[in-house]
Amino acid sequence: MTTTTPIPDHTLNDGTTLPAIGFGTYALNGAGGVDAMVNAIELGYRLLDSAFNYENEGAVGETVRRSPVPREDLRVTSKLAGRHHAYDKAVAAVHESLYRAGLDHYDLYLVHWPNPGRDLYVEAWQALVDLKRQGLLRSIGVSNFLPAHLERIAAETGVVPSVNQVELHPYFPQADLREWHEANGIRTESWSPLGRAGAVLRDPVVERIAAGHGRSTAQVVLRWHLQLGAVPLPKAAGAARQRENMSVFDFELSDADMAAITGLGRPDGRIADQDPAVYEEF
Ligand SMILES: NC(=O)C1=CN([C@@H]2O[C@H](COP(=O)(O)OP(=O)(O)OC[C@H]3O[C@@H](n4cnc5c(N)ncnc54)[C@H](OP(=O)(O)O)[C@@H]3O)[C@@H](O)[C@H]2O)C=CC1
Ligand SMILES: O=C(O)C(=O)[C@@H](O)[C@H](O)C(=O)CO
């Protein structure tokens, strides 16, 4: 097995641990997906990010069984789809999610989107709270929740999520939301941390900083996430980029570098038209 620098852990508000960088699995399906995920684990990734809607929980479960790493050292995440928010549907969907993967628990399970138009996300959250108490989920959180959604689920169930996984990259740095998470003990995870390999990886500011450190622009962007305290979940199909993306623990960005990258943020910086205040995904 090839090894790189071990990934350090964060401790979540429920006492469980979460690696400082994870592996995104969107569009990694079937046998090729399993090969990509097993390779990522062999390189040192320990956190896999899946979802019911990615239709790859089976591939994730097969990866866990083929992995050279013991189950207890892996952190497997999945997410509840919007069409399953009603309480009984949410409970059944999590059971189905476990059957699909052939696992007896998930380490982290998230409500994928709040879908405020349907207004069932409190029920969805209550289901995850109860399934955690039953031991099927070790840790629970949400994704794409805004402070108003977070306040409401905490007030109505008495349980604060451990994680909120949100769109976060230099063009959409989410400073206010990150500050809110920090004040409330919620760990931020970053989806599309590389801006889906769009313009941000060719941005002149990022290129200048990367050249100064002798690193790739992807490595500089991922290091920026780490120094913000956010957990990036880069997806990469091949071994070379997987290795590149986790080789980010042996250099440091200066305060000026950090400020310059955060300064790239823009109000229309989202990759797609997915404002959680109005966006609905089922
Ligand atoms: N909760 C939510 O609503 C959402 C969650 N997610 C999660 O976040 C994960 C990551 O987000 P995703 O949208 O995939 O986008 P990323 O920002 O991770 O970008 C992935 C793209 O970047 C390319 N890439 C990877 N590494 C490099 C590199 N070092 N240099 C250049 N290009 C690179 C990949 O290509 P290749 O694979 O060919 O190497 C792929 O095209 C998802 O896989 C999923 O797990 C994503 C969207 C929404
Ligand atoms: O990939 C995910 O987790 C999603 O929630 C999707 O909405 C993703 O953001 C997407 O754009 C799929 O086309």
mmCIF file of C-alpha atoms and ligand atoms in Angstrom:
data_model
loop_
_atom_site.group_PDB
_atom_site.id
_atom_site.type_symbol
_atom_site.label_atom_id
_atom_site.label_comp_id
_atom_site.label_asym_id
_atom_site.label_seq_id
_atom_site.Cartn_x
_atom_site.Cartn_y
_atom_site.Cartn_z
ATOM 1 C CA MET A 1 0.000 0.000 0.000
ATOM 2 C CA THR A 2 1.333 3.475 -0.889
ATOM 3 C CA THR A 3 1.056 5.909 1.993
ATOM 4 C CA THR A 4 1.099 9.677 2.280
ATOM 5 C CA THR A 5 1.005 11.938 5.368
ATOM 6 C CA PRO A 6 -1.778 10.736 7.715
ATOM 7 C CA ILE A 7 -4.799 13.016 7.764
ATOM 8 C CA PRO A 8 -5.462 14.604 11.178
ATOM 9 C CA ASP A 9 -8.928 14.523 12.803
ATOM 10 C CA HIS A 10 -11.364 17.118 14.148
ATOM 11 C CA THR A 11 -13.531 16.258 17.153
ATOM 12 C CA LEU A 12 -17.222 16.974 16.533
ATOM 13 C CA ASN A 13 -19.729 18.363 19.057
ATOM 14 C CA ASP A 14 -20.931 14.802 19.836
ATOM 15 C CA GLY A 15 -17.408 13.538 20.635
ATOM 16 C CA THR A 16 -16.900 11.565 17.391
ATOM 17 C CA THR A 17 -14.014 12.342 15.057
ATOM 18 C CA LEU A 18 -13.971 13.567 11.464
ATOM 19 C CA PRO A 19 -10.883 13.593 9.216
ATOM 20 C CA ALA A 20 -9.695 17.075 8.195
ATOM 21 C CA ILE A 21 -10.121 16.188 4.496
ATOM 22 C CA GLY A 22 -12.503 13.698 2.903
ATOM 23 C CA PHE A 23 -13.124 12.101 -0.484
ATOM 24 C CA GLY A 24 -16.094 13.165 -2.635
ATOM 25 C CA THR A 25 -17.794 10.296 -4.463
ATOM 26 C CA TYR A 26 -20.378 12.012 -6.668
ATOM 27 C CA ALA A 27 -20.338 10.278 -10.102
ATOM 28 C CA LEU A 28 -18.106 7.446 -8.871
ATOM 29 C CA ASN A 29 -20.409 4.463 -9.480
ATOM 30 C CA GLY A 30 -20.127 0.779 -10.225
ATOM 31 C CA ALA A 31 -16.878 -1.154 -10.559
ATOM 32 C CA GLY A 32 -14.879 1.877 -11.675
ATOM 33 C CA GLY A 33 -16.195 3.812 -8.708
ATOM 34 C CA VAL A 34 -15.151 1.045 -6.312
ATOM 35 C CA ASP A 35 -11.641 0.980 -7.813
ATOM 36 C CA ALA A 36 -11.350 4.768 -7.412
ATOM 37 C CA MET A 37 -12.561 4.703 -3.799
ATOM 38 C CA VAL A 38 -10.382 1.743 -2.772
ATOM 39 C CA ASN A 39 -7.411 3.533 -4.270
ATOM 40 C CA ALA A 40 -8.250 6.686 -2.304
ATOM 41 C CA ILE A 41 -8.319 4.674 0.921
ATOM 42 C CA GLU A 42 -5.016 3.019 0.050
ATOM 43 C CA LEU A 43 -3.535 6.490 -0.346
ATOM 44 C CA GLY A 44 -4.804 7.523 3.100
ATOM 45 C CA TYR A 45 -8.298 9.011 2.741
ATOM 46 C CA ARG A 46 -10.574 7.822 5.558
ATOM 47 C CA LEU A 47 -13.759 9.873 5.009
ATOM 48 C CA LEU A 48 -16.067 8.958 2.087
ATOM 49 C CA ASP A 49 -18.909 11.297 1.138
ATOM 50 C CA SER A 50 -21.880 9.607 -0.550
ATOM 51 C CA ALA A 51 -25.648 10.198 -0.757
ATOM 52 C CA PHE A 52 -28.804 8.201 -1.443
ATOM 53 C CA ASN A 53 -29.178 10.277 -4.614
ATOM 54 C CA TYR A 54 -25.671 9.451 -5.902
ATOM 55 C CA GLU A 55 -26.841 5.857 -6.381
ATOM 56 C CA ASN A 56 -23.437 4.614 -5.285
ATOM 57 C CA GLU A 57 -24.043 3.478 -1.710
ATOM 58 C CA GLY A 58 -23.591 -0.090 -3.018
ATOM 59 C CA ALA A 59 -20.187 0.831 -4.429
ATOM 60 C CA VAL A 60 -19.299 2.523 -1.134
ATOM 61 C CA GLY A 61 -20.220 -0.617 0.824
ATOM 62 C CA GLU A 62 -18.169 -2.779 -1.551
ATOM 63 C CA THR A 63 -15.258 -0.360 -1.073
ATOM 64 C CA VAL A 64 -15.500 -0.783 2.706
ATOM 65 C CA ARG A 65 -15.400 -4.573 2.336
ATOM 66 C CA ARG A 66 -12.422 -4.444 -0.063
ATOM 67 C CA SER A 67 -10.597 -1.815 1.938
ATOM 68 C CA PRO A 68 -7.269 -2.741 3.529
ATOM 69 C CA VAL A 69 -8.289 -0.485 6.445
ATOM 70 C CA PRO A 70 -10.483 -1.765 9.327
ATOM 71 C CA ARG A 71 -14.111 -0.579 9.251
ATOM 72 C CA GLU A 72 -13.686 1.321 12.522
ATOM 73 C CA ASP A 73 -10.992 3.516 10.951
ATOM 74 C CA LEU A 74 -13.285 4.654 8.122
ATOM 75 C CA ARG A 75 -15.901 7.405 8.260
ATOM 76 C CA VAL A 76 -18.698 6.701 5.793
ATOM 77 C CA THR A 77 -21.218 9.463 5.083
ATOM 78 C CA SER A 78 -24.537 9.341 3.268
ATOM 79 C CA LYS A 79 -27.432 11.778 2.906
ATOM 80 C CA LEU A 80 -31.217 11.726 3.051
ATOM 81 C CA ALA A 81 -32.922 12.721 -0.208
ATOM 82 C CA GLY A 82 -35.600 15.439 -0.275
ATOM 83 C CA ARG A 83 -38.388 13.044 -1.306
ATOM 84 C CA HIS A 84 -37.820 11.128 1.963
ATOM 85 C CA HIS A 85 -38.244 13.969 4.476
ATOM 86 C CA ALA A 86 -41.538 12.859 6.058
ATOM 87 C CA TYR A 87 -40.673 11.059 9.333
ATOM 88 C CA ASP A 88 -41.652 7.464 8.379
ATOM 89 C CA LYS A 89 -40.151 7.816 4.918
ATOM 90 C CA ALA A 90 -36.913 9.116 6.411
ATOM 91 C CA VAL A 91 -36.619 6.131 8.762
ATOM 92 C CA ALA A 92 -37.279 3.701 5.897
ATOM 93 C CA ALA A 93 -34.826 5.514 3.607
ATOM 94 C CA VAL A 94 -31.999 5.263 6.139
ATOM 95 C CA HIS A 95 -32.664 1.530 6.543
ATOM 96 C CA GLU A 96 -32.663 1.219 2.737
ATOM 97 C CA SER A 97 -29.435 3.207 2.584
ATOM 98 C CA LEU A 98 -27.825 0.734 5.001
ATOM 99 C CA TYR A 99 -29.144 -2.262 3.032
ATOM 100 C CA ARG A 100 -27.794 -0.790 -0.202
ATOM 101 C CA ALA A 101 -24.334 -0.456 1.335
ATOM 102 C CA GLY A 102 -24.510 -3.690 3.321
ATOM 103 C CA LEU A 103 -23.377 -1.760 6.391
ATOM 104 C CA ASP A 104 -24.782 -1.908 9.924
ATOM 105 C CA HIS A 105 -24.211 1.808 10.554
ATOM 106 C CA TYR A 106 -23.170 5.049 8.874
ATOM 107 C CA ASP A 107 -20.606 7.208 10.635
ATOM 108 C CA LEU A 108 -22.270 10.417 9.486
ATOM 109 C CA TYR A 109 -25.690 10.939 7.933
ATOM 110 C CA LEU A 110 -26.922 14.299 6.646
ATOM 111 C CA VAL A 111 -30.238 15.798 5.587
ATOM 112 C CA HIS A 112 -29.121 16.608 2.025
ATOM 113 C CA TRP A 113 -31.118 19.814 1.364
ATOM 114 C CA PRO A 114 -33.639 21.676 3.536
ATOM 115 C CA ASN A 115 -36.234 21.955 0.724
ATOM 116 C CA PRO A 116 -38.004 24.788 2.575
ATOM 117 C CA GLY A 117 -40.911 24.829 0.117
ATOM 118 C CA ARG A 118 -42.049 21.426 1.403
ATOM 119 C CA ASP A 119 -41.242 22.369 4.989
ATOM 120 C CA LEU A 120 -40.624 18.821 6.258
ATOM 121 C CA TYR A 121 -36.969 19.210 7.232
ATOM 122 C CA VAL A 122 -37.709 19.243 10.982
ATOM 123 C CA GLU A 123 -39.353 15.791 10.643
ATOM 124 C CA ALA A 124 -36.374 14.607 8.623
ATOM 125 C CA TRP A 125 -34.018 15.845 11.327
ATOM 126 C CA GLN A 126 -36.084 14.223 14.110
ATOM 127 C CA ALA A 127 -35.794 10.887 12.259
ATOM 128 C CA LEU A 128 -32.001 11.163 12.146
ATOM 129 C CA VAL A 129 -31.958 12.087 15.851
ATOM 130 C CA ASP A 130 -33.944 8.932 16.681
ATOM 131 C CA LEU A 131 -31.871 6.686 14.386
ATOM 132 C CA LYS A 132 -28.706 7.965 16.050
ATOM 133 C CA ARG A 133 -30.152 7.023 19.438
ATOM 134 C CA GLN A 134 -30.771 3.522 18.023
ATOM 135 C CA GLY A 135 -27.103 3.265 16.985
ATOM 136 C CA LEU A 136 -27.658 3.087 13.233
ATOM 137 C CA LEU A 137 -25.996 6.472 12.735
ATOM 138 C CA ARG A 138 -22.929 7.421 14.782
ATOM 139 C CA SER A 139 -23.106 11.121 14.004
ATOM 140 C CA ILE A 140 -25.708 13.292 12.285
ATOM 141 C CA GLY A 141 -25.741 16.588 10.466
ATOM 142 C CA VAL A 142 -27.232 18.554 7.630
ATOM 143 C CA SER A 143 -26.232 19.945 4.260
ATOM 144 C CA ASN A 144 -27.112 23.213 2.559
ATOM 145 C CA PHE A 145 -28.886 24.526 5.690
ATOM 146 C CA LEU A 146 -29.030 28.269 6.338
ATOM 147 C CA PRO A 147 -28.918 29.696 9.889
ATOM 148 C CA ALA A 148 -32.727 29.989 10.005
ATOM 149 C CA HIS A 149 -33.056 26.264 9.215
ATOM 150 C CA LEU A 150 -30.376 25.362 11.751
ATOM 151 C CA GLU A 151 -31.988 27.457 14.485
ATOM 152 C CA ARG A 152 -35.350 25.870 13.850
ATOM 153 C CA ILE A 153 -34.239 22.224 14.001
ATOM 154 C CA ALA A 154 -32.243 22.902 17.169
ATOM 155 C CA ALA A 155 -35.202 24.672 18.807
ATOM 156 C CA GLU A 156 -37.770 22.012 17.817
ATOM 157 C CA THR A 157 -35.713 18.877 18.560
ATOM 158 C CA GLY A 158 -33.150 20.088 21.093
ATOM 159 C CA VAL A 159 -30.311 18.629 18.979
ATOM 160 C CA VAL A 160 -27.712 20.739 17.163
ATOM 161 C CA PRO A 161 -26.200 19.116 14.031
ATOM 162 C CA SER A 162 -22.536 18.115 14.200
ATOM 163 C CA VAL A 163 -21.870 19.138 10.590
ATOM 164 C CA ASN A 164 -23.299 21.408 7.907
ATOM 165 C CA GLN A 165 -21.956 20.497 4.450
ATOM 166 C CA VAL A 166 -22.243 23.506 2.149
ATOM 167 C CA GLU A 167 -20.951 24.874 -1.149
ATOM 168 C CA LEU A 168 -17.615 26.466 -0.327
ATOM 169 C CA HIS A 169 -14.691 27.485 -2.566
ATOM 170 C CA PRO A 170 -12.755 30.709 -3.144
ATOM 171 C CA TYR A 171 -15.490 32.250 -5.321
ATOM 172 C CA PHE A 172 -18.056 31.425 -2.619
ATOM 173 C CA PRO A 173 -16.232 31.566 0.736
ATOM 174 C CA GLN A 174 -19.307 31.661 3.025
ATOM 175 C CA ALA A 175 -17.657 33.844 5.698
ATOM 176 C CA ASP A 176 -20.876 34.660 7.602
ATOM 177 C CA LEU A 177 -22.114 31.071 7.626
ATOM 178 C CA ARG A 178 -18.719 29.737 8.736
ATOM 179 C CA GLU A 179 -18.684 32.245 11.584
ATOM 180 C CA TRP A 180 -22.200 31.162 12.578
ATOM 181 C CA HIS A 181 -21.159 27.499 12.581
ATOM 182 C CA GLU A 182 -18.145 28.271 14.744
ATOM 183 C CA ALA A 183 -20.251 30.184 17.284
ATOM 184 C CA ASN A 184 -22.656 27.226 17.489
ATOM 185 C CA GLY A 185 -20.217 24.295 17.544
ATOM 186 C CA ILE A 186 -21.022 23.021 14.044
ATOM 187 C CA ARG A 187 -18.208 21.765 11.780
ATOM 188 C CA THR A 188 -18.283 23.092 8.217
ATOM 189 C CA GLU A 189 -17.739 20.642 5.352
ATOM 190 C CA SER A 190 -17.025 22.095 1.886
ATOM 191 C CA TRP A 191 -18.719 20.638 -1.174
ATOM 192 C CA SER A 192 -17.233 21.329 -4.611
ATOM 193 C CA PRO A 193 -14.132 22.556 -2.753
ATOM 194 C CA LEU A 194 -12.224 22.925 -6.050
ATOM 195 C CA GLY A 195 -15.096 24.808 -7.638
ATOM 196 C CA ARG A 196 -15.598 21.657 -9.754
ATOM 197 C CA ALA A 197 -12.243 22.380 -11.422
ATOM 198 C CA GLY A 198 -13.644 25.538 -13.021
ATOM 199 C CA ALA A 199 -12.127 29.007 -13.346
ATOM 200 C CA VAL A 200 -10.963 29.136 -9.740
ATOM 201 C CA LEU A 201 -8.130 26.697 -10.522
ATOM 202 C CA ARG A 202 -6.923 29.110 -13.200
ATOM 203 C CA ASP A 203 -7.493 32.306 -11.219
ATOM 204 C CA PRO A 204 -4.395 34.584 -11.427
ATOM 205 C CA VAL A 205 -4.414 35.216 -7.660
ATOM 206 C CA VAL A 206 -4.474 31.486 -6.900
ATOM 207 C CA GLU A 207 -1.856 30.834 -9.595
ATOM 208 C CA ARG A 208 0.463 33.479 -8.089
ATOM 209 C CA ILE A 209 0.155 31.995 -4.591
ATOM 210 C CA ALA A 210 0.612 28.463 -5.930
ATOM 211 C CA ALA A 211 3.779 29.473 -7.801
ATOM 212 C CA GLY A 212 5.138 31.068 -4.611
ATOM 213 C CA HIS A 213 4.719 27.802 -2.701
ATOM 214 C CA GLY A 214 5.720 25.503 -5.571
ATOM 215 C CA ARG A 215 2.310 23.831 -5.391
ATOM 216 C CA SER A 216 -0.609 23.264 -7.737
ATOM 217 C CA THR A 217 -3.590 25.620 -7.631
ATOM 218 C CA ALA A 218 -5.747 22.720 -6.375
ATOM 219 C CA GLN A 219 -3.380 22.163 -3.455
ATOM 220 C CA VAL A 220 -3.449 25.856 -2.543
ATOM 221 C CA VAL A 221 -7.253 25.918 -2.627
ATOM 222 C CA LEU A 222 -7.489 22.782 -0.464
ATOM 223 C CA ARG A 223 -4.926 24.183 1.991
ATOM 224 C CA TRP A 224 -7.091 27.344 2.226
ATOM 225 C CA HIS A 225 -10.072 25.164 3.268
ATOM 226 C CA LEU A 226 -7.977 23.414 5.919
ATOM 227 C CA GLN A 227 -6.738 26.697 7.398
ATOM 228 C CA LEU A 228 -10.350 27.978 7.511
ATOM 229 C CA GLY A 229 -11.162 24.912 9.623
ATOM 230 C CA ALA A 230 -13.517 23.581 6.948
ATOM 231 C CA VAL A 231 -13.361 19.934 5.811
ATOM 232 C CA PRO A 232 -13.008 19.805 1.994
ATOM 233 C CA LEU A 233 -14.376 16.791 0.104
ATOM 234 C CA PRO A 234 -12.511 16.844 -3.238
ATOM 235 C CA LYS A 235 -13.570 14.256 -5.820
ATOM 236 C CA ALA A 236 -10.904 12.846 -8.116
ATOM 237 C CA ALA A 237 -11.282 9.730 -10.228
ATOM 238 C CA GLY A 238 -7.589 8.985 -10.708
ATOM 239 C CA ALA A 239 -4.739 8.194 -8.337
ATOM 240 C CA ALA A 240 -2.499 11.117 -9.324
ATOM 241 C CA ARG A 241 -5.051 13.798 -8.415
ATOM 242 C CA GLN A 242 -6.184 11.871 -5.340
ATOM 243 C CA ARG A 243 -2.606 11.930 -4.081
ATOM 244 C CA GLU A 244 -2.090 15.571 -5.082
ATOM 245 C CA ASN A 245 -5.238 16.611 -3.228
ATOM 246 C CA MET A 246 -4.254 15.037 0.064
ATOM 247 C CA SER A 247 -0.631 16.225 -0.085
ATOM 248 C CA VAL A 248 -1.516 19.472 1.647
ATOM 249 C CA PHE A 249 -0.285 18.974 5.203
ATOM 250 C CA ASP A 250 3.345 20.005 4.656
ATOM 251 C CA PHE A 251 3.040 23.674 3.759
ATOM 252 C CA GLU A 252 1.225 26.714 5.144
ATOM 253 C CA LEU A 253 -0.456 29.741 3.599
ATOM 254 C CA SER A 254 0.346 33.136 5.125
ATOM 255 C CA ASP A 255 -2.365 35.417 6.506
ATOM 256 C CA ALA A 256 -1.929 37.533 3.354
ATOM 257 C CA ASP A 257 -2.405 34.451 1.120
ATOM 258 C CA MET A 258 -5.534 33.484 3.063
ATOM 259 C CA ALA A 259 -6.990 36.995 2.817
ATOM 260 C CA ALA A 260 -6.227 37.231 -0.915
ATOM 261 C CA ILE A 261 -7.994 33.922 -1.629
ATOM 262 C CA THR A 262 -11.005 34.746 0.554
ATOM 263 C CA GLY A 263 -11.110 38.126 -1.200
ATOM 264 C CA LEU A 264 -11.993 36.329 -4.459
ATOM 265 C CA GLY A 265 -15.502 35.760 -3.116
ATOM 266 C CA ARG A 266 -18.382 37.254 -5.064
ATOM 267 C CA PRO A 267 -22.143 37.376 -4.463
ATOM 268 C CA ASP A 268 -22.831 35.381 -7.649
ATOM 269 C CA GLY A 269 -20.049 32.908 -6.888
ATOM 270 C CA ARG A 270 -22.205 29.783 -6.650
ATOM 271 C CA ILE A 271 -21.376 27.153 -9.289
ATOM 272 C CA ALA A 272 -25.045 26.592 -10.115
ATOM 273 C CA ASP A 273 -28.368 28.197 -9.325
ATOM 274 C CA GLN A 274 -28.754 26.396 -5.971
ATOM 275 C CA ASP A 275 -29.609 28.910 -3.255
ATOM 276 C CA PRO A 276 -30.898 26.729 -0.365
ATOM 277 C CA ALA A 277 -33.426 29.423 0.564
ATOM 278 C CA VAL A 278 -35.403 28.521 -2.554
ATOM 279 C CA TYR A 279 -33.758 25.515 -4.248
ATOM 280 C CA GLU A 280 -35.565 22.173 -3.930
ATOM 281 C CA GLU A 281 -33.913 18.830 -4.679
ATOM 282 C CA PHE A 282 -35.769 15.567 -4.333
HETATM 283 N N1 LIG B 1 -24.088 18.226 -0.223
HETATM 284 C C1 LIG B 1 -24.243 18.632 -1.469
HETATM 285 O O1 LIG B 1 -25.272 19.213 -1.844
HETATM 286 C C2 LIG B 1 -23.160 18.380 -2.445
HETATM 287 C C3 LIG B 1 -22.133 17.541 -2.111
HETATM 288 N N2 LIG B 1 -21.090 17.315 -2.993
HETATM 289 C C4 LIG B 1 -19.987 16.440 -2.517
HETATM 290 O O2 LIG B 1 -18.755 17.144 -2.690
HETATM 291 C C5 LIG B 1 -17.880 16.360 -3.492
HETATM 292 C C6 LIG B 1 -16.925 17.235 -4.291
HETATM 293 O O3 LIG B 1 -17.638 18.117 -5.125
HETATM 294 P P1 LIG B 1 -17.612 18.053 -6.712
HETATM 295 O O4 LIG B 1 -18.835 18.728 -7.193
HETATM 296 O O5 LIG B 1 -17.343 16.667 -7.129
HETATM 297 O O6 LIG B 1 -16.436 19.040 -7.112
HETATM 298 P P2 LIG B 1 -14.871 19.221 -6.774
HETATM 299 O O7 LIG B 1 -14.691 20.656 -6.437
HETATM 300 O O8 LIG B 1 -14.385 18.184 -5.847
HETATM 301 O O9 LIG B 1 -14.229 19.015 -8.212
HETATM 302 C C7 LIG B 1 -14.223 17.783 -8.853
HETATM 303 C C8 LIG B 1 -13.633 18.002 -10.248
HETATM 304 O O10 LIG B 1 -12.284 18.456 -10.102
HETATM 305 C C9 LIG B 1 -11.401 17.604 -10.830
HETATM 306 N N3 LIG B 1 -10.161 17.538 -10.022
HETATM 307 C C10 LIG B 1 -9.962 16.853 -8.890
HETATM 308 N N4 LIG B 1 -8.726 17.081 -8.408
HETATM 309 C C11 LIG B 1 -8.124 17.921 -9.283
HETATM 310 C C12 LIG B 1 -6.835 18.504 -9.338
HETATM 311 N N5 LIG B 1 -5.921 18.272 -8.390
HETATM 312 N N6 LIG B 1 -6.547 19.318 -10.387
HETATM 313 C C13 LIG B 1 -7.473 19.563 -11.353
HETATM 314 N N7 LIG B 1 -8.716 19.040 -11.343
HETATM 315 C C14 LIG B 1 -9.029 18.229 -10.315
HETATM 316 C C15 LIG B 1 -12.133 16.287 -10.937
HETATM 317 O O11 LIG B 1 -11.762 15.596 -12.092
HETATM 318 P P3 LIG B 1 -11.382 14.028 -12.108
HETATM 319 O O12 LIG B 1 -12.312 13.306 -11.188
HETATM 320 O O13 LIG B 1 -11.522 13.667 -13.530
HETATM 321 O O14 LIG B 1 -9.960 13.975 -11.615
HETATM 322 C C16 LIG B 1 -13.583 16.751 -11.079
HETATM 323 O O15 LIG B 1 -13.843 17.153 -12.412
HETATM 324 C C17 LIG B 1 -18.828 15.510 -4.336
HETATM 325 O O16 LIG B 1 -18.160 14.425 -4.953
HETATM 326 C C18 LIG B 1 -19.850 15.148 -3.310
HETATM 327 O O17 LIG B 1 -19.355 14.107 -2.481
HETATM 328 C C19 LIG B 1 -21.063 17.938 -4.211
HETATM 329 C C20 LIG B 1 -22.088 18.761 -4.602
HETATM 330 C C21 LIG B 1 -23.209 19.056 -3.759
HETATM 331 O O1 LIG B 2 -24.208 16.408 -5.648
HETATM 332 C C1 LIG B 2 -24.972 16.726 -4.727
HETATM 333 O O2 LIG B 2 -24.802 16.374 -3.549
HETATM 334 C C2 LIG B 2 -26.154 17.567 -5.011
HETATM 335 O O3 LIG B 2 -26.852 17.919 -4.118
HETATM 336 C C3 LIG B 2 -26.466 18.001 -6.425
HETATM 337 O O4 LIG B 2 -27.516 18.954 -6.433
HETATM 338 C C4 LIG B 2 -25.332 18.637 -7.113
HETATM 339 O O5 LIG B 2 -25.109 19.839 -6.443
HETATM 340 C C5 LIG B 2 -25.650 18.827 -8.548
HETATM 341 O O6 LIG B 2 -25.571 19.885 -9.016
HETATM 342 C C6 LIG B 2 -26.050 17.660 -9.364
HETATM 343 O O7 LIG B 2 -26.285 18.093 -10.683
#
